[in-house]
Amino acid sequence: MRRFSRVHVIGAGLAGLAAAVRLADQGVAVTLHESAQAAGGRCRSYFDATLHCRIDNGNHLLLQGNRAAMAYLAAIGAADTLIGPVAAEFPFLDLATGERWVLRPGKGRVPWWLLDRARRVPGTALRDYLAALTLARAGPEETVADLLDRQSALYRRFWRPLTIAALNTLPREASAALLARVMAESFARGGAACRPLVPKIGLSESLIDPALAHLERSGAALRLTARLRALELGADRLESLSFDGGSESLGDDEGAVLAVPAPVATRLVPGLDAPDDFRAIVNAHYRIALPEGAPLFVGLIGATAEWVFRKREVLSVTVSAADRLVDEPAEDLAPRLWADVERAYDLPRQAMPPAQIVKERRATFAATPAANARRPAQQTRWANLVLAGDWTATGLPATIEGAIRSGFAAADLLLATPAR
Ligand SMILES: Cc1cc2nc3c(=O)[nH]c(=O)nc-3n(C[C@H](O)[C@H](O)[C@H](O)COP(=O)(O)OP(=O)(O)OC[C@H]3O[C@@H](n4cnc5c(N)ncnc54)[C@H](O)[C@@H]3O)c2cc1C
């Protein structure tokens, strides 16, 4: 079979980078076209002039069980750039009661640890956890709140924060099937799969820069500030790509991976249906460095801040499904979230350090049953054009793992398709 010898990857977010890495590693010549001035898309680091240091676009947490993400990191030689506790542990603080606990799922697949009351979430009984089985049978139309007891402590202290963090959608509208998939790939596989990991330095240093260096070594070309304006599509194949600077015709042995966000893809590809409903994430970064021994992150219950991350030079807050906050002025949000940070890390009273609020209005597609049903497959009706992105039908919510899996799948489709 004659394979594609050159592939154009459009969009250098994680989906595009994963596709490019997989193709380049298989000996395909890759050209990566990215509209922005830097690669990384929604998962990148940059210098912030207010804080005078580099920050991440948003706090990103990976789990050891994210197998595509781990394979990608290994392929680009960056497996050792993540850090985390030696075993799965998630420290929490309930601001309403002042209780602190650490969720430590046992290593194995059978959750024996739930038999030990001291290891369960405070205020919960063993039977509460059986709800996970209901979730595993969730139908495509059901929401998380439809299936779980909203009055229970486990809902308030585990299911709700987990849903919002993993799906970036409130439980009353979040797809139960998508949460079930997250559970199947994490807690159901035991504590080892749940070990949390964060970049030692920053998102770009772990997930983006090593990929670009790997691609450069493989001879791939990276074109920044190259915005794709149109696709010229024939009856059954993509004929050419049209950029601001001119058009690029595709030879018989050339293909393309379109790894742009859903709204861009639906403008470029006729008849493409994709999620068009999005949810915001608000991040607050405070220029303060805590000692190495402090927890890498703390989950908050009953606060505006949901997670606080300790980075090298900043403490960073994440609020997901944050549409209620995006129109609030940064001057109001910064002190409000700082009060939660002080409590999360039990800081001595002090003036608020320099702060930066970053609002990402379209952080991810809304993980609702309706939006999930609209996610397209990677294959298109044009043999040499495939789609990638966290919004394609990966079965996962919009995550690093989903984006990378979509990129690998798109590359594999092209590798399995004969060139004309
Ligand atoms: C604040 C925030 C926090 C998050 N936290 C987590 C987390 O903790 N864990 C987790 O797993 N995931 C998290 N995510 C989700 C994760 O970042 C995304 O799922 C992932 O980065 C999506 O990658 P992608 O390649 O699909 O899309 P994108 O990153 O959006 O990449 C698309 C790329 O296409 C480019 N592009 C757009 N139009 C064109 C065009 N016309 N021509 C050429 N290029 C174009 C864009 O510039 C961009 O670089 C978070 C996201 C945000 C925003």
Short mmCIF file of C-alpha atoms and ligand atoms in Angstrom, two decimals:
data_model
loop_
_atom_site.label_atom_id
_atom_site.label_comp_id
_atom_site.label_asym_id
_atom_site.label_seq_id
_atom_site.Cartn_x
_atom_site.Cartn_y
_atom_site.Cartn_z
CA MET A 1 0.00 0.00 0.00
CA ARG A 2 1.33 3.46 -0.90
CA ARG A 3 1.05 5.62 2.19
CA PHE A 4 0.74 9.38 2.46
CA SER A 5 4.27 10.70 2.36
CA ARG A 6 3.42 14.23 3.55
CA VAL A 7 0.74 15.37 5.98
CA HIS A 8 -0.26 18.94 6.85
CA VAL A 9 -1.36 19.29 10.45
CA ILE A 10 -3.42 22.42 11.05
CA GLY A 11 -3.45 23.59 14.66
CA ALA A 12 -0.53 23.07 17.07
CA GLY A 13 -2.54 22.41 20.22
CA LEU A 14 -2.09 19.05 21.89
CA ALA A 15 -4.29 17.24 19.37
CA GLY A 16 -2.27 18.55 16.42
CA LEU A 17 1.04 17.96 18.17
CA ALA A 18 0.10 14.37 19.07
CA ALA A 19 -0.89 13.71 15.44
CA ALA A 20 2.32 15.31 14.18
CA VAL A 21 4.49 13.28 16.58
CA ARG A 22 2.79 9.98 15.66
CA LEU A 23 3.11 10.69 11.91
CA ALA A 24 6.71 11.92 12.10
CA ASP A 25 7.68 8.86 14.14
CA GLN A 26 6.27 6.73 11.31
CA GLY A 27 8.48 8.45 8.77
CA VAL A 28 5.86 10.78 7.30
CA ALA A 29 6.99 14.32 6.39
CA VAL A 30 4.94 16.71 8.53
CA THR A 31 4.18 20.41 8.14
CA LEU A 32 2.51 21.96 11.15
CA HIS A 33 0.50 25.17 10.54
CA GLU A 34 -0.50 27.23 13.58
CA SER A 35 -2.38 30.54 13.50
CA ALA A 36 -0.99 31.85 16.81
CA GLN A 37 2.53 33.10 17.49
CA ALA A 38 3.26 30.08 19.68
CA ALA A 39 2.25 26.43 19.79
CA GLY A 40 0.24 24.86 22.61
CA GLY A 41 -3.30 26.20 22.11
CA ARG A 42 -5.19 26.05 25.40
CA CYS A 43 -2.37 24.17 27.11
CA ARG A 44 0.61 26.50 27.21
CA SER A 45 2.75 28.78 29.39
CA TYR A 46 3.70 32.39 28.80
CA PHE A 47 5.41 35.35 30.45
CA ASP A 48 2.96 37.50 32.36
CA ALA A 49 4.02 41.15 32.47
CA THR A 50 1.97 41.95 35.61
CA LEU A 51 3.44 39.14 37.68
CA HIS A 52 6.88 39.27 36.02
CA CYS A 53 7.06 35.51 35.71
CA ARG A 54 5.86 32.68 33.49
CA ILE A 55 2.41 31.27 34.20
CA ASP A 56 0.31 28.50 32.73
CA ASN A 57 -2.74 29.40 30.68
CA GLY A 58 -4.68 27.36 33.20
CA ASN A 59 -3.84 24.80 35.86
CA HIS A 60 -3.81 21.38 34.28
CA LEU A 61 -3.85 18.13 36.19
CA LEU A 62 -3.02 14.79 34.61
CA LEU A 63 -3.50 11.32 36.06
CA GLN A 64 -0.98 8.49 35.82
CA GLY A 65 -3.71 6.43 34.14
CA ASN A 66 -3.98 8.88 31.19
CA ARG A 67 -2.38 6.34 28.91
CA ALA A 68 -2.31 8.38 25.69
CA ALA A 69 -0.83 11.38 27.53
CA MET A 70 1.83 9.14 29.10
CA ALA A 71 2.64 7.58 25.70
CA TYR A 72 2.93 11.07 24.18
CA LEU A 73 5.26 12.26 26.96
CA ALA A 74 7.40 9.14 26.50
CA ALA A 75 7.52 9.68 22.71
CA ILE A 76 8.73 13.28 23.09
CA GLY A 77 11.19 12.39 25.87
CA ALA A 78 9.37 14.39 28.56
CA ALA A 79 8.10 11.66 30.89
CA ASP A 80 10.30 12.93 33.70
CA THR A 81 9.01 16.51 33.53
CA LEU A 82 5.90 15.82 35.62
CA ILE A 83 5.79 15.61 39.40
CA GLY A 84 3.24 14.31 41.88
CA PRO A 85 2.90 12.53 45.19
CA VAL A 86 4.28 8.95 45.24
CA ALA A 87 0.75 7.54 45.44
CA ALA A 88 -2.71 8.89 44.65
CA GLU A 89 -3.73 11.51 47.18
CA PHE A 90 -6.08 14.45 47.00
CA PRO A 91 -6.10 16.86 49.96
CA PHE A 92 -9.42 18.64 50.62
CA LEU A 93 -10.68 21.41 52.90
CA ASP A 94 -14.36 22.14 53.53
CA LEU A 95 -14.54 25.85 54.21
CA ALA A 96 -18.02 25.56 55.72
CA THR A 97 -16.92 23.21 58.51
CA GLY A 98 -13.13 23.66 58.53
CA GLU A 99 -12.65 19.87 58.10
CA ARG A 100 -9.59 18.68 56.21
CA TRP A 101 -9.10 15.21 54.75
CA VAL A 102 -6.95 13.47 52.19
CA LEU A 103 -8.60 11.10 49.71
CA ARG A 104 -6.20 8.18 49.24
CA PRO A 105 -7.67 5.44 47.05
CA GLY A 106 -5.94 2.07 47.54
CA LYS A 107 -3.57 0.78 44.88
CA GLY A 108 -5.60 -2.16 43.60
CA ARG A 109 -8.74 -2.35 41.49
CA VAL A 110 -10.90 -3.67 44.35
CA PRO A 111 -11.63 -0.62 46.54
CA TRP A 112 -10.89 -2.33 49.90
CA TRP A 113 -9.94 1.09 51.27
CA LEU A 114 -13.64 2.01 51.36
CA LEU A 115 -14.13 -0.53 54.17
CA ASP A 116 -11.94 1.65 56.38
CA ARG A 117 -14.12 4.49 57.66
CA ALA A 118 -11.10 6.68 58.33
CA ARG A 119 -10.18 6.60 54.62
CA ARG A 120 -13.64 7.48 53.35
CA VAL A 121 -14.69 11.08 52.73
CA PRO A 122 -15.82 12.38 56.17
CA GLY A 123 -19.56 12.05 56.74
CA THR A 124 -20.04 9.27 54.15
CA ALA A 125 -21.08 5.62 54.52
CA LEU A 126 -19.96 2.63 52.50
CA ARG A 127 -23.37 2.34 50.79
CA ASP A 128 -23.04 5.89 49.39
CA TYR A 129 -20.21 4.69 47.16
CA LEU A 130 -22.45 2.10 45.50
CA ALA A 131 -23.86 5.00 43.48
CA ALA A 132 -20.80 4.58 41.28
CA LEU A 133 -22.48 1.42 39.95
CA THR A 134 -25.58 3.42 38.92
CA LEU A 135 -23.31 5.78 37.08
CA ALA A 136 -21.67 2.91 35.19
CA ARG A 137 -25.09 2.10 33.67
CA ALA A 138 -25.85 5.71 32.71
CA GLY A 139 -27.80 6.24 29.51
CA PRO A 140 -26.76 8.85 26.92
CA GLU A 141 -29.46 11.33 27.98
CA GLU A 142 -28.88 11.24 31.71
CA THR A 143 -27.11 13.90 33.73
CA VAL A 144 -24.93 13.33 36.78
CA ALA A 145 -27.50 14.99 39.05
CA ASP A 146 -30.25 12.69 37.66
CA LEU A 147 -28.45 9.64 39.02
CA LEU A 148 -26.87 10.66 42.31
CA ASP A 149 -28.28 11.69 45.68
CA ARG A 150 -27.77 15.46 45.71
CA GLN A 151 -28.40 15.69 49.44
CA SER A 152 -25.55 13.32 50.39
CA ALA A 153 -22.19 14.39 51.79
CA LEU A 154 -20.51 12.27 49.11
CA TYR A 155 -22.22 14.29 46.41
CA ARG A 156 -21.13 17.61 47.91
CA ARG A 157 -17.61 16.48 48.76
CA PHE A 158 -16.76 14.12 45.89
CA TRP A 159 -19.17 13.78 42.97
CA ARG A 160 -19.83 17.49 42.50
CA PRO A 161 -16.19 18.65 42.61
CA LEU A 162 -15.10 15.68 40.48
CA THR A 163 -17.75 16.41 37.83
CA ILE A 164 -16.94 20.10 37.67
CA ALA A 165 -13.18 19.48 37.52
CA ALA A 166 -13.24 16.67 34.97
CA LEU A 167 -16.16 17.80 32.78
CA ASN A 168 -16.06 21.59 33.27
CA THR A 169 -19.83 21.41 33.52
CA LEU A 170 -22.24 21.58 36.48
CA PRO A 171 -23.65 18.19 37.55
CA ARG A 172 -27.24 19.19 36.77
CA GLU A 173 -26.37 19.43 33.07
CA ALA A 174 -23.25 17.20 32.83
CA SER A 175 -23.39 13.92 30.93
CA ALA A 176 -23.40 10.98 33.39
CA ALA A 177 -21.97 8.73 30.66
CA LEU A 178 -18.92 10.98 30.28
CA LEU A 179 -18.34 11.00 34.04
CA ALA A 180 -18.73 7.20 34.06
CA ARG A 181 -15.99 6.99 31.44
CA VAL A 182 -13.71 9.16 33.57
CA MET A 183 -14.38 6.87 36.54
CA ALA A 184 -13.76 3.74 34.44
CA GLU A 185 -10.36 5.08 33.39
CA SER A 186 -9.34 6.30 36.87
CA PHE A 187 -10.87 5.14 40.16
CA ALA A 188 -12.14 1.84 38.71
CA ARG A 189 -8.56 0.98 37.73
CA GLY A 190 -7.27 1.55 41.25
CA GLY A 191 -5.15 4.17 42.97
CA ALA A 192 -2.15 3.73 40.67
CA ALA A 193 -4.21 5.11 37.77
CA CYS A 194 -5.35 8.07 39.90
CA ARG A 195 -1.93 9.36 40.89
CA PRO A 196 -2.12 13.10 40.13
CA LEU A 197 0.65 14.69 38.06
CA VAL A 198 1.47 18.32 37.28
CA PRO A 199 4.31 19.89 35.30
CA LYS A 200 7.50 20.41 37.29
CA ILE A 201 8.09 23.77 35.58
CA GLY A 202 5.18 24.64 33.30
CA LEU A 203 2.75 23.29 30.71
CA SER A 204 4.87 24.33 27.74
CA GLU A 205 8.05 22.95 29.29
CA SER A 206 6.38 19.53 29.71
CA LEU A 207 3.91 19.12 26.89
CA ILE A 208 4.74 21.58 24.12
CA ASP A 209 8.43 22.53 23.87
CA PRO A 210 9.73 18.91 23.99
CA ALA A 211 7.23 17.99 21.25
CA LEU A 212 8.45 20.85 19.05
CA ALA A 213 12.07 19.84 19.64
CA HIS A 214 11.22 16.21 18.81
CA LEU A 215 9.44 17.27 15.63
CA GLU A 216 12.32 19.49 14.60
CA ARG A 217 14.73 16.56 15.05
CA SER A 218 12.41 14.50 12.83
CA GLY A 219 12.59 17.12 10.08
CA ALA A 220 9.03 18.42 10.53
CA ALA A 221 8.37 22.06 9.59
CA LEU A 222 6.54 24.41 11.94
CA ARG A 223 4.80 27.45 10.48
CA LEU A 224 3.58 29.92 13.08
CA THR A 225 1.13 32.76 12.37
CA ALA A 226 -0.22 30.59 9.54
CA ARG A 227 -4.01 30.85 9.72
CA LEU A 228 -5.92 28.43 7.54
CA ARG A 229 -8.71 30.40 5.82
CA ALA A 230 -10.34 27.76 3.63
CA LEU A 231 -10.21 24.18 2.46
CA GLU A 232 -10.72 23.36 -1.19
CA LEU A 233 -12.65 20.12 -1.14
CA GLY A 234 -13.27 17.90 -4.14
CA ALA A 235 -15.82 15.10 -4.30
CA ASP A 236 -13.80 12.68 -2.21
CA ARG A 237 -10.53 14.38 -1.30
CA LEU A 238 -9.03 17.59 -0.01
CA GLU A 239 -7.41 19.40 -2.91
CA SER A 240 -5.74 22.41 -1.32
CA LEU A 241 -5.28 24.56 1.78
CA SER A 242 -5.71 28.29 1.63
CA PHE A 243 -3.71 30.47 4.06
CA ASP A 244 -3.42 34.24 4.32
CA GLY A 245 -0.11 34.07 2.48
CA GLY A 246 -1.36 31.86 -0.39
CA SER A 247 -2.60 28.39 -1.25
CA GLU A 248 -0.95 25.03 -0.92
CA SER A 249 -2.10 22.23 -3.28
CA LEU A 250 -2.04 18.70 -1.99
CA GLY A 251 -0.38 16.06 -4.13
CA ASP A 252 -1.83 12.56 -4.51
CA ASP A 253 0.26 11.34 -1.59
CA GLU A 254 -0.60 14.20 0.78
CA GLY A 255 -3.14 14.34 3.55
CA ALA A 256 -4.22 16.71 6.33
CA VAL A 257 -5.21 16.62 9.97
CA LEU A 258 -7.54 19.48 10.91
CA ALA A 259 -6.81 20.01 14.63
CA VAL A 260 -8.46 23.39 15.20
CA PRO A 261 -11.18 24.25 17.76
CA ALA A 262 -14.75 23.15 16.98
CA PRO A 263 -16.08 26.60 15.90
CA VAL A 264 -13.19 26.97 13.42
CA ALA A 265 -13.65 23.44 12.07
CA THR A 266 -17.39 23.94 11.48
CA ARG A 267 -16.63 27.10 9.49
CA LEU A 268 -14.06 25.29 7.34
CA VAL A 269 -15.76 21.93 6.73
CA PRO A 270 -19.17 22.01 5.02
CA GLY A 271 -21.89 20.05 6.80
CA LEU A 272 -19.78 19.36 9.89
CA ASP A 273 -21.81 19.12 13.09
CA ALA A 274 -19.95 19.70 16.36
CA PRO A 275 -20.60 20.96 19.90
CA ASP A 276 -21.38 24.69 19.87
CA ASP A 277 -21.96 25.18 23.58
CA PHE A 278 -18.97 26.05 25.77
CA ARG A 279 -18.14 26.57 29.45
CA ALA A 280 -15.70 29.00 31.01
CA ILE A 281 -12.75 28.48 33.35
CA VAL A 282 -11.43 31.29 35.54
CA ASN A 283 -7.90 31.17 36.87
CA ALA A 284 -6.33 33.49 39.43
CA HIS A 285 -2.55 33.62 39.81
CA TYR A 286 -0.85 35.18 42.86
CA ARG A 287 2.85 35.94 42.89
CA ILE A 288 3.92 34.09 46.03
CA ALA A 289 6.23 31.09 46.39
CA LEU A 290 5.53 28.53 49.10
CA PRO A 291 8.06 26.05 50.46
CA GLU A 292 8.51 22.72 48.62
CA GLY A 293 6.86 20.74 51.43
CA ALA A 294 3.44 22.39 50.97
CA PRO A 295 0.88 20.25 49.05
CA LEU A 296 1.00 20.59 45.25
CA PHE A 297 -2.71 21.33 45.27
CA VAL A 298 -5.71 21.52 47.59
CA GLY A 299 -9.37 20.93 46.69
CA LEU A 300 -11.87 23.31 48.29
CA ILE A 301 -15.49 22.57 49.14
CA GLY A 302 -17.95 25.40 49.85
CA ALA A 303 -15.66 28.12 48.43
CA THR A 304 -15.56 30.17 45.22
CA ALA A 305 -12.07 28.77 44.49
CA GLU A 306 -12.25 25.07 43.66
CA TRP A 307 -8.60 24.03 43.42
CA VAL A 308 -5.47 25.88 44.47
CA PHE A 309 -2.17 24.79 42.92
CA ARG A 310 1.27 25.52 44.30
CA LYS A 311 3.57 26.42 41.41
CA ARG A 312 7.20 27.45 41.53
CA GLU A 313 6.50 31.18 41.55
CA VAL A 314 2.75 31.48 42.03
CA LEU A 315 -0.25 30.08 43.83
CA SER A 316 -2.94 29.48 41.22
CA VAL A 317 -6.68 29.07 41.60
CA THR A 318 -8.99 27.23 39.21
CA VAL A 319 -12.74 27.74 39.04
CA SER A 320 -14.36 25.52 36.40
CA ALA A 321 -17.83 25.79 34.86
CA ALA A 322 -17.26 29.43 35.84
CA ASP A 323 -19.75 31.19 33.55
CA ARG A 324 -21.26 32.92 36.59
CA LEU A 325 -17.89 34.61 37.24
CA VAL A 326 -16.64 35.63 33.81
CA ASP A 327 -18.37 39.00 33.80
CA GLU A 328 -17.21 39.96 37.28
CA PRO A 329 -14.38 42.52 37.30
CA ALA A 330 -10.91 41.16 38.03
CA GLU A 331 -10.57 43.71 40.87
CA ASP A 332 -13.45 41.97 42.68
CA LEU A 333 -12.44 38.40 41.87
CA ALA A 334 -8.80 38.68 42.93
CA PRO A 335 -9.40 39.48 46.65
CA ARG A 336 -12.37 37.12 46.86
CA LEU A 337 -10.36 34.17 45.55
CA TRP A 338 -7.30 35.20 47.59
CA ALA A 339 -9.35 34.77 50.80
CA ASP A 340 -9.93 31.13 49.77
CA VAL A 341 -6.23 30.66 48.95
CA GLU A 342 -5.21 31.91 52.41
CA ARG A 343 -7.43 29.30 54.01
CA ALA A 344 -6.43 26.49 51.64
CA TYR A 345 -2.77 26.86 52.57
CA ASP A 346 -3.37 28.19 56.10
CA LEU A 347 -1.33 31.30 55.30
CA PRO A 348 -0.60 33.94 57.93
CA ARG A 349 -2.69 37.09 57.32
CA GLN A 350 -0.95 39.31 54.81
CA ALA A 351 -1.64 41.80 52.05
CA MET A 352 -2.74 40.17 48.78
CA PRO A 353 0.30 39.59 46.56
CA PRO A 354 0.33 40.82 42.92
CA ALA A 355 -2.50 39.00 41.16
CA GLN A 356 -3.57 38.14 37.62
CA ILE A 357 -7.06 36.91 36.66
CA VAL A 358 -7.29 34.88 33.45
CA LYS A 359 -10.76 34.23 32.05
CA GLU A 360 -11.12 31.60 29.37
CA ARG A 361 -14.71 32.00 28.16
CA ARG A 362 -14.69 29.03 25.81
CA ALA A 363 -12.38 26.81 27.85
CA THR A 364 -14.03 23.55 26.78
CA PHE A 365 -17.22 22.39 25.13
CA ALA A 366 -20.07 21.89 27.62
CA ALA A 367 -20.03 18.20 28.52
CA THR A 368 -23.82 17.89 28.31
CA PRO A 369 -25.63 14.88 26.81
CA ALA A 370 -26.71 17.07 23.86
CA ALA A 371 -23.20 18.35 23.08
CA ASN A 372 -21.69 14.90 23.55
CA ALA A 373 -24.11 13.51 20.95
CA ARG A 374 -22.88 16.08 18.41
CA ARG A 375 -19.19 15.14 18.52
CA PRO A 376 -18.02 13.99 15.08
CA ALA A 377 -15.79 11.03 14.29
CA GLN A 378 -12.20 11.71 13.21
CA GLN A 379 -12.79 10.32 9.71
CA THR A 380 -14.43 12.63 7.17
CA ARG A 381 -15.91 11.81 3.76
CA TRP A 382 -12.74 13.19 2.17
CA ALA A 383 -10.25 10.29 2.25
CA ASN A 384 -7.16 12.41 2.93
CA LEU A 385 -8.74 14.70 5.57
CA VAL A 386 -9.20 13.71 9.21
CA LEU A 387 -10.24 15.67 12.29
CA ALA A 388 -8.61 15.94 15.71
CA GLY A 389 -9.37 17.93 18.86
CA ASP A 390 -10.76 17.40 22.33
CA TRP A 391 -14.25 18.04 20.90
CA THR A 392 -14.22 15.07 18.48
CA ALA A 393 -15.82 11.77 19.51
CA THR A 394 -13.18 10.48 21.89
CA GLY A 395 -15.65 9.27 24.52
CA LEU A 396 -13.83 11.47 27.05
CA PRO A 397 -14.56 15.01 28.22
CA ALA A 398 -12.40 17.86 26.88
CA THR A 399 -9.07 16.99 28.46
CA ILE A 400 -5.41 16.63 27.62
CA GLU A 401 -5.97 12.88 27.42
CA GLY A 402 -8.89 13.29 25.02
CA ALA A 403 -7.00 15.78 22.83
CA ILE A 404 -3.93 13.54 22.58
CA ARG A 405 -6.01 10.45 21.94
CA SER A 406 -7.83 12.25 19.12
CA GLY A 407 -4.51 13.27 17.58
CA PHE A 408 -3.13 9.74 17.71
CA ALA A 409 -6.37 8.34 16.28
CA ALA A 410 -6.37 10.87 13.43
CA ALA A 411 -2.76 10.03 12.57
CA ASP A 412 -3.50 6.29 12.68
CA LEU A 413 -6.41 6.76 10.29
CA LEU A 414 -4.16 8.49 7.75
CA LEU A 415 -1.44 5.87 8.23
CA ALA A 416 -4.02 3.18 7.41
CA THR A 417 -5.41 4.99 4.34
CA PRO A 418 -3.81 4.29 0.94
CA ALA A 419 -2.64 7.37 -0.96
CA ARG A 420 -4.20 7.85 -4.37
C1 LIG B 1 -8.07 26.98 31.71
C2 LIG B 1 -8.07 25.54 31.27
C3 LIG B 1 -7.81 24.53 32.20
C4 LIG B 1 -7.79 23.19 31.80
N1 LIG B 1 -7.48 22.22 32.72
C5 LIG B 1 -7.32 20.94 32.30
C6 LIG B 1 -6.86 19.93 33.21
O1 LIG B 1 -6.63 20.18 34.39
N2 LIG B 1 -6.69 18.67 32.73
C7 LIG B 1 -6.93 18.35 31.42
O2 LIG B 1 -6.72 17.20 31.05
N3 LIG B 1 -7.38 19.29 30.55
C8 LIG B 1 -7.58 20.56 30.95
N4 LIG B 1 -8.01 21.52 30.06
C9 LIG B 1 -8.37 21.11 28.68
C10 LIG B 1 -7.16 21.03 27.74
O3 LIG B 1 -6.38 22.20 27.81
C11 LIG B 1 -7.69 20.88 26.31
O4 LIG B 1 -8.56 19.76 26.25
C12 LIG B 1 -6.59 20.68 25.28
O5 LIG B 1 -5.53 21.58 25.46
C13 LIG B 1 -7.22 20.86 23.90
O6 LIG B 1 -6.25 20.67 22.88
P1 LIG B 1 -6.70 20.76 21.36
O7 LIG B 1 -5.47 20.55 20.55
O8 LIG B 1 -7.88 19.87 21.13
O9 LIG B 1 -7.26 22.25 21.14
P2 LIG B 1 -6.50 23.68 21.22
O10 LIG B 1 -5.55 23.69 22.35
O11 LIG B 1 -7.58 24.71 21.21
O12 LIG B 1 -5.65 23.77 19.86
C14 LIG B 1 -6.17 24.24 18.65
C15 LIG B 1 -5.07 25.01 17.95
O13 LIG B 1 -5.53 25.39 16.65
C16 LIG B 1 -5.06 26.71 16.40
N5 LIG B 1 -5.92 27.30 15.35
C17 LIG B 1 -7.18 27.79 15.49
N6 LIG B 1 -7.64 28.21 14.29
C18 LIG B 1 -6.66 27.99 13.37
C19 LIG B 1 -6.56 28.19 11.97
N7 LIG B 1 -7.57 28.70 11.24
N8 LIG B 1 -5.39 27.85 11.35
C20 LIG B 1 -4.35 27.32 12.05
N9 LIG B 1 -4.41 27.10 13.39
C21 LIG B 1 -5.56 27.41 14.04
C22 LIG B 1 -5.17 27.40 17.75
O14 LIG B 1 -4.39 28.57 17.82
C23 LIG B 1 -4.67 26.29 18.68
O15 LIG B 1 -3.28 26.33 18.84
C24 LIG B 1 -8.08 22.85 30.45
C25 LIG B 1 -8.36 23.87 29.52
C26 LIG B 1 -8.36 25.19 29.92
C27 LIG B 1 -8.66 26.27 28.91
#
